[in-house]
Amino acid sequence: MDSNQKVKLQGYQHNISRLQLFYHSDFYQDLKKQFPNYADKVEEALYQDSDLGDRTLYSALSIKYGLTIAKKGSGYCLVDTIGKNKIRLGADIICGRKCLKKYYPAFEDWIRAYELVRSNIFTFLMAQT
């Protein structure tokens, strides 16, 4: 695994840093009070999906979960089969912030869970090399 790939795999850490700065800012507090619907839009803009084109990540997830990899546009996805239906899954379905936010409404809780899941995937990938 080259150094560019390692940086890409650790992209989740940059997301965590950006989101922590936002959620702990006065701007977020003001936005939450005056325009609560816009907080999610700012979060979307701050979050960068570093997974989509990451073949190494999808290869590791494929091994870990026993799913096949398929091309999806310029990126990749995992494919699961339920009955006769094939379902395309992004890496975020396994370890995404949106799912974690639903389960853990408080920022500190879901960001800690996001970091835990992502760091475990990164550790798994590093052990594969």
PDB file of C-alpha atoms in Angstrom:
ATOM      1  CA  MET A   1       0.000   0.000   0.000  1.00  0.00           C
ATOM      2  CA  ASP A   2       1.563   3.288  -1.049  1.00  0.00           C
ATOM      3  CA  SER A   3       1.552   6.481   1.025  1.00  0.00           C
ATOM      4  CA  ASN A   4      -1.183   8.117  -1.124  1.00  0.00           C
ATOM      5  CA  GLN A   5      -3.456   5.156  -0.420  1.00  0.00           C
ATOM      6  CA  LYS A   6      -2.762   5.412   3.327  1.00  0.00           C
ATOM      7  CA  VAL A   7      -3.664   9.104   3.292  1.00  0.00           C
ATOM      8  CA  LYS A   8      -6.877   8.362   1.421  1.00  0.00           C
ATOM      9  CA  LEU A   9      -7.802   5.598   3.851  1.00  0.00           C
ATOM     10  CA  GLN A  10      -7.332   8.027   6.709  1.00  0.00           C
ATOM     11  CA  GLY A  11      -9.639  10.585   5.078  1.00  0.00           C
ATOM     12  CA  TYR A  12     -12.181   9.851   7.787  1.00  0.00           C
ATOM     13  CA  GLN A  13      -9.863  11.599  10.270  1.00  0.00           C
ATOM     14  CA  HIS A  14     -10.039  14.806   8.235  1.00  0.00           C
ATOM     15  CA  ASN A  15     -13.830  14.517   8.216  1.00  0.00           C
ATOM     16  CA  ILE A  16     -13.836  14.123  11.989  1.00  0.00           C
ATOM     17  CA  SER A  17     -11.617  17.187  12.452  1.00  0.00           C
ATOM     18  CA  ARG A  18     -13.772  19.354  10.173  1.00  0.00           C
ATOM     19  CA  LEU A  19     -17.006  18.213  11.792  1.00  0.00           C
ATOM     20  CA  GLN A  20     -15.672  18.723  15.324  1.00  0.00           C
ATOM     21  CA  LEU A  21     -14.594  22.269  14.463  1.00  0.00           C
ATOM     22  CA  PHE A  22     -18.037  22.976  13.047  1.00  0.00           C
ATOM     23  CA  TYR A  23     -20.075  21.425  15.870  1.00  0.00           C
ATOM     24  CA  HIS A  24     -17.991  23.136  18.546  1.00  0.00           C
ATOM     25  CA  SER A  25     -18.128  26.557  16.887  1.00  0.00           C
ATOM     26  CA  ASP A  26     -20.176  29.611  17.755  1.00  0.00           C
ATOM     27  CA  PHE A  27     -21.368  29.542  14.145  1.00  0.00           C
ATOM     28  CA  TYR A  28     -23.018  26.155  14.696  1.00  0.00           C
ATOM     29  CA  GLN A  29     -24.676  27.350  17.898  1.00  0.00           C
ATOM     30  CA  ASP A  30     -26.080  30.402  16.121  1.00  0.00           C
ATOM     31  CA  LEU A  31     -27.141  28.372  13.096  1.00  0.00           C
ATOM     32  CA  LYS A  32     -28.871  25.775  15.279  1.00  0.00           C
ATOM     33  CA  LYS A  33     -30.887  28.503  17.003  1.00  0.00           C
ATOM     34  CA  GLN A  34     -31.741  30.673  14.009  1.00  0.00           C
ATOM     35  CA  PHE A  35     -31.790  28.252  11.055  1.00  0.00           C
ATOM     36  CA  PRO A  36     -31.776  24.665  12.366  1.00  0.00           C
ATOM     37  CA  ASN A  37     -32.511  23.164   8.934  1.00  0.00           C
ATOM     38  CA  TYR A  38     -29.226  24.514   7.557  1.00  0.00           C
ATOM     39  CA  ALA A  39     -26.939  22.705  10.013  1.00  0.00           C
ATOM     40  CA  ASP A  40     -27.301  19.450   8.053  1.00  0.00           C
ATOM     41  CA  LYS A  41     -26.549  21.262   4.791  1.00  0.00           C
ATOM     42  CA  VAL A  42     -23.318  22.686   6.219  1.00  0.00           C
ATOM     43  CA  GLU A  43     -22.380  19.247   7.531  1.00  0.00           C
ATOM     44  CA  GLU A  44     -22.959  17.752   4.060  1.00  0.00           C
ATOM     45  CA  ALA A  45     -20.663  20.382   2.563  1.00  0.00           C
ATOM     46  CA  LEU A  46     -17.943  19.670   5.134  1.00  0.00           C
ATOM     47  CA  TYR A  47     -18.037  15.887   4.768  1.00  0.00           C
ATOM     48  CA  GLN A  48     -15.920  14.478   1.953  1.00  0.00           C
ATOM     49  CA  ASP A  49     -16.609  10.990   0.679  1.00  0.00           C
ATOM     50  CA  SER A  50     -13.105   9.607   0.423  1.00  0.00           C
ATOM     51  CA  ASP A  51     -14.373   6.046  -0.077  1.00  0.00           C
ATOM     52  CA  LEU A  52     -16.097   6.005  -3.447  1.00  0.00           C
ATOM     53  CA  GLY A  53     -13.025   5.494  -5.627  1.00  0.00           C
ATOM     54  CA  ASP A  54     -10.987   3.567  -3.074  1.00  0.00           C
ATOM     55  CA  ARG A  55     -10.391   0.118  -4.568  1.00  0.00           C
ATOM     56  CA  THR A  56      -8.269  -0.991  -1.578  1.00  0.00           C
ATOM     57  CA  LEU A  57     -11.071  -0.226   0.885  1.00  0.00           C
ATOM     58  CA  TYR A  58     -13.637  -2.071  -1.213  1.00  0.00           C
ATOM     59  CA  SER A  59     -11.297  -5.051  -1.614  1.00  0.00           C
ATOM     60  CA  ALA A  60     -10.874  -5.298   2.154  1.00  0.00           C
ATOM     61  CA  LEU A  61     -14.597  -4.905   2.797  1.00  0.00           C
ATOM     62  CA  SER A  62     -15.254  -7.542   0.147  1.00  0.00           C
ATOM     63  CA  ILE A  63     -13.014  -9.998   1.987  1.00  0.00           C
ATOM     64  CA  LYS A  64     -14.337  -9.064   5.428  1.00  0.00           C
ATOM     65  CA  TYR A  65     -18.044  -9.357   4.495  1.00  0.00           C
ATOM     66  CA  GLY A  66     -17.833 -11.949   1.706  1.00  0.00           C
ATOM     67  CA  LEU A  67     -19.356  -9.634  -0.902  1.00  0.00           C
ATOM     68  CA  THR A  68     -18.319  -9.004  -4.488  1.00  0.00           C
ATOM     69  CA  ILE A  69     -17.081  -5.655  -5.812  1.00  0.00           C
ATOM     70  CA  ALA A  70     -18.645  -3.882  -8.783  1.00  0.00           C
ATOM     71  CA  LYS A  71     -17.928  -0.639 -10.600  1.00  0.00           C
ATOM     72  CA  LYS A  72     -20.341   2.186  -9.852  1.00  0.00           C
ATOM     73  CA  GLY A  73     -19.740   5.159 -12.105  1.00  0.00           C
ATOM     74  CA  SER A  74     -16.157   6.225 -11.498  1.00  0.00           C
ATOM     75  CA  GLY A  75     -16.050   4.382  -8.174  1.00  0.00           C
ATOM     76  CA  TYR A  76     -16.896   1.048  -6.622  1.00  0.00           C
ATOM     77  CA  CYS A  77     -19.569  -0.639  -4.554  1.00  0.00           C
ATOM     78  CA  LEU A  78     -20.176  -3.974  -2.868  1.00  0.00           C
ATOM     79  CA  VAL A  79     -22.895  -6.259  -4.172  1.00  0.00           C
ATOM     80  CA  ASP A  80     -25.097  -8.399  -1.953  1.00  0.00           C
ATOM     81  CA  THR A  81     -27.792 -10.770  -3.163  1.00  0.00           C
ATOM     82  CA  ILE A  82     -31.117 -11.154  -1.413  1.00  0.00           C
ATOM     83  CA  GLY A  83     -33.271 -13.730  -3.135  1.00  0.00           C
ATOM     84  CA  LYS A  84     -32.966 -12.916  -6.823  1.00  0.00           C
ATOM     85  CA  ASN A  85     -32.214  -9.253  -6.205  1.00  0.00           C
ATOM     86  CA  LYS A  86     -28.747  -7.759  -6.273  1.00  0.00           C
ATOM     87  CA  ILE A  87     -28.248  -4.804  -3.949  1.00  0.00           C
ATOM     88  CA  ARG A  88     -25.405  -2.319  -4.389  1.00  0.00           C
ATOM     89  CA  LEU A  89     -23.845  -1.121  -1.158  1.00  0.00           C
ATOM     90  CA  GLY A  90     -21.444   1.752  -0.646  1.00  0.00           C
ATOM     91  CA  ALA A  91     -18.851   1.623   2.115  1.00  0.00           C
ATOM     92  CA  ASP A  92     -20.914   4.216   3.944  1.00  0.00           C
ATOM     93  CA  ILE A  93     -23.764   1.747   4.372  1.00  0.00           C
ATOM     94  CA  ILE A  94     -21.432  -0.333   6.522  1.00  0.00           C
ATOM     95  CA  CYS A  95     -19.857   2.523   8.426  1.00  0.00           C
ATOM     96  CA  GLY A  96     -21.573   5.763   7.455  1.00  0.00           C
ATOM     97  CA  ARG A  97     -22.165   8.842   9.507  1.00  0.00           C
ATOM     98  CA  LYS A  98     -25.852   9.190   8.530  1.00  0.00           C
ATOM     99  CA  CYS A  99     -26.731   5.793   9.989  1.00  0.00           C
ATOM    100  CA  LEU A 100     -24.723   6.530  13.108  1.00  0.00           C
ATOM    101  CA  LYS A 101     -26.431   9.917  13.529  1.00  0.00           C
ATOM    102  CA  LYS A 102     -29.817   8.197  13.540  1.00  0.00           C
ATOM    103  CA  TYR A 103     -28.664   5.752  16.193  1.00  0.00           C
ATOM    104  CA  TYR A 104     -26.719   8.286  18.279  1.00  0.00           C
ATOM    105  CA  PRO A 105     -28.432  11.700  18.076  1.00  0.00           C
ATOM    106  CA  ALA A 106     -25.739  13.526  20.106  1.00  0.00           C
ATOM    107  CA  PHE A 107     -22.756  14.663  18.005  1.00  0.00           C
ATOM    108  CA  GLU A 108     -20.118  13.450  20.466  1.00  0.00           C
ATOM    109  CA  ASP A 109     -21.646   9.972  20.506  1.00  0.00           C
ATOM    110  CA  TRP A 110     -21.983   9.427  16.766  1.00  0.00           C
ATOM    111  CA  ILE A 111     -18.620  10.978  15.904  1.00  0.00           C
ATOM    112  CA  ARG A 112     -16.943   8.643  18.431  1.00  0.00           C
ATOM    113  CA  ALA A 113     -18.759   5.656  16.876  1.00  0.00           C
ATOM    114  CA  TYR A 114     -17.788   6.832  13.365  1.00  0.00           C
ATOM    115  CA  GLU A 115     -14.143   7.064  14.393  1.00  0.00           C
ATOM    116  CA  LEU A 116     -14.234   3.645  16.061  1.00  0.00           C
ATOM    117  CA  VAL A 117     -15.727   1.914  13.010  1.00  0.00           C
ATOM    118  CA  ARG A 118     -13.452   3.685  10.525  1.00  0.00           C
ATOM    119  CA  SER A 119     -10.288   3.135  12.545  1.00  0.00           C
ATOM    120  CA  ASN A 120     -11.084  -0.579  12.797  1.00  0.00           C
ATOM    121  CA  ILE A 121     -11.470  -0.795   9.023  1.00  0.00           C
ATOM    122  CA  PHE A 122      -8.165   1.052   8.575  1.00  0.00           C
ATOM    123  CA  THR A 123      -6.461  -1.362  11.010  1.00  0.00           C
ATOM    124  CA  PHE A 124      -7.942  -4.318   9.111  1.00  0.00           C
ATOM    125  CA  LEU A 125      -6.639  -2.921   5.815  1.00  0.00           C
ATOM    126  CA  MET A 126      -3.163  -2.332   7.189  1.00  0.00           C
ATOM    127  CA  ALA A 127      -3.027  -5.935   8.415  1.00  0.00           C
ATOM    128  CA  GLN A 128      -3.821  -7.097   4.858  1.00  0.00           C
ATOM    129  CA  THR A 129      -0.690  -5.436   3.411  1.00  0.00           C
TER     130      THR A 129
END
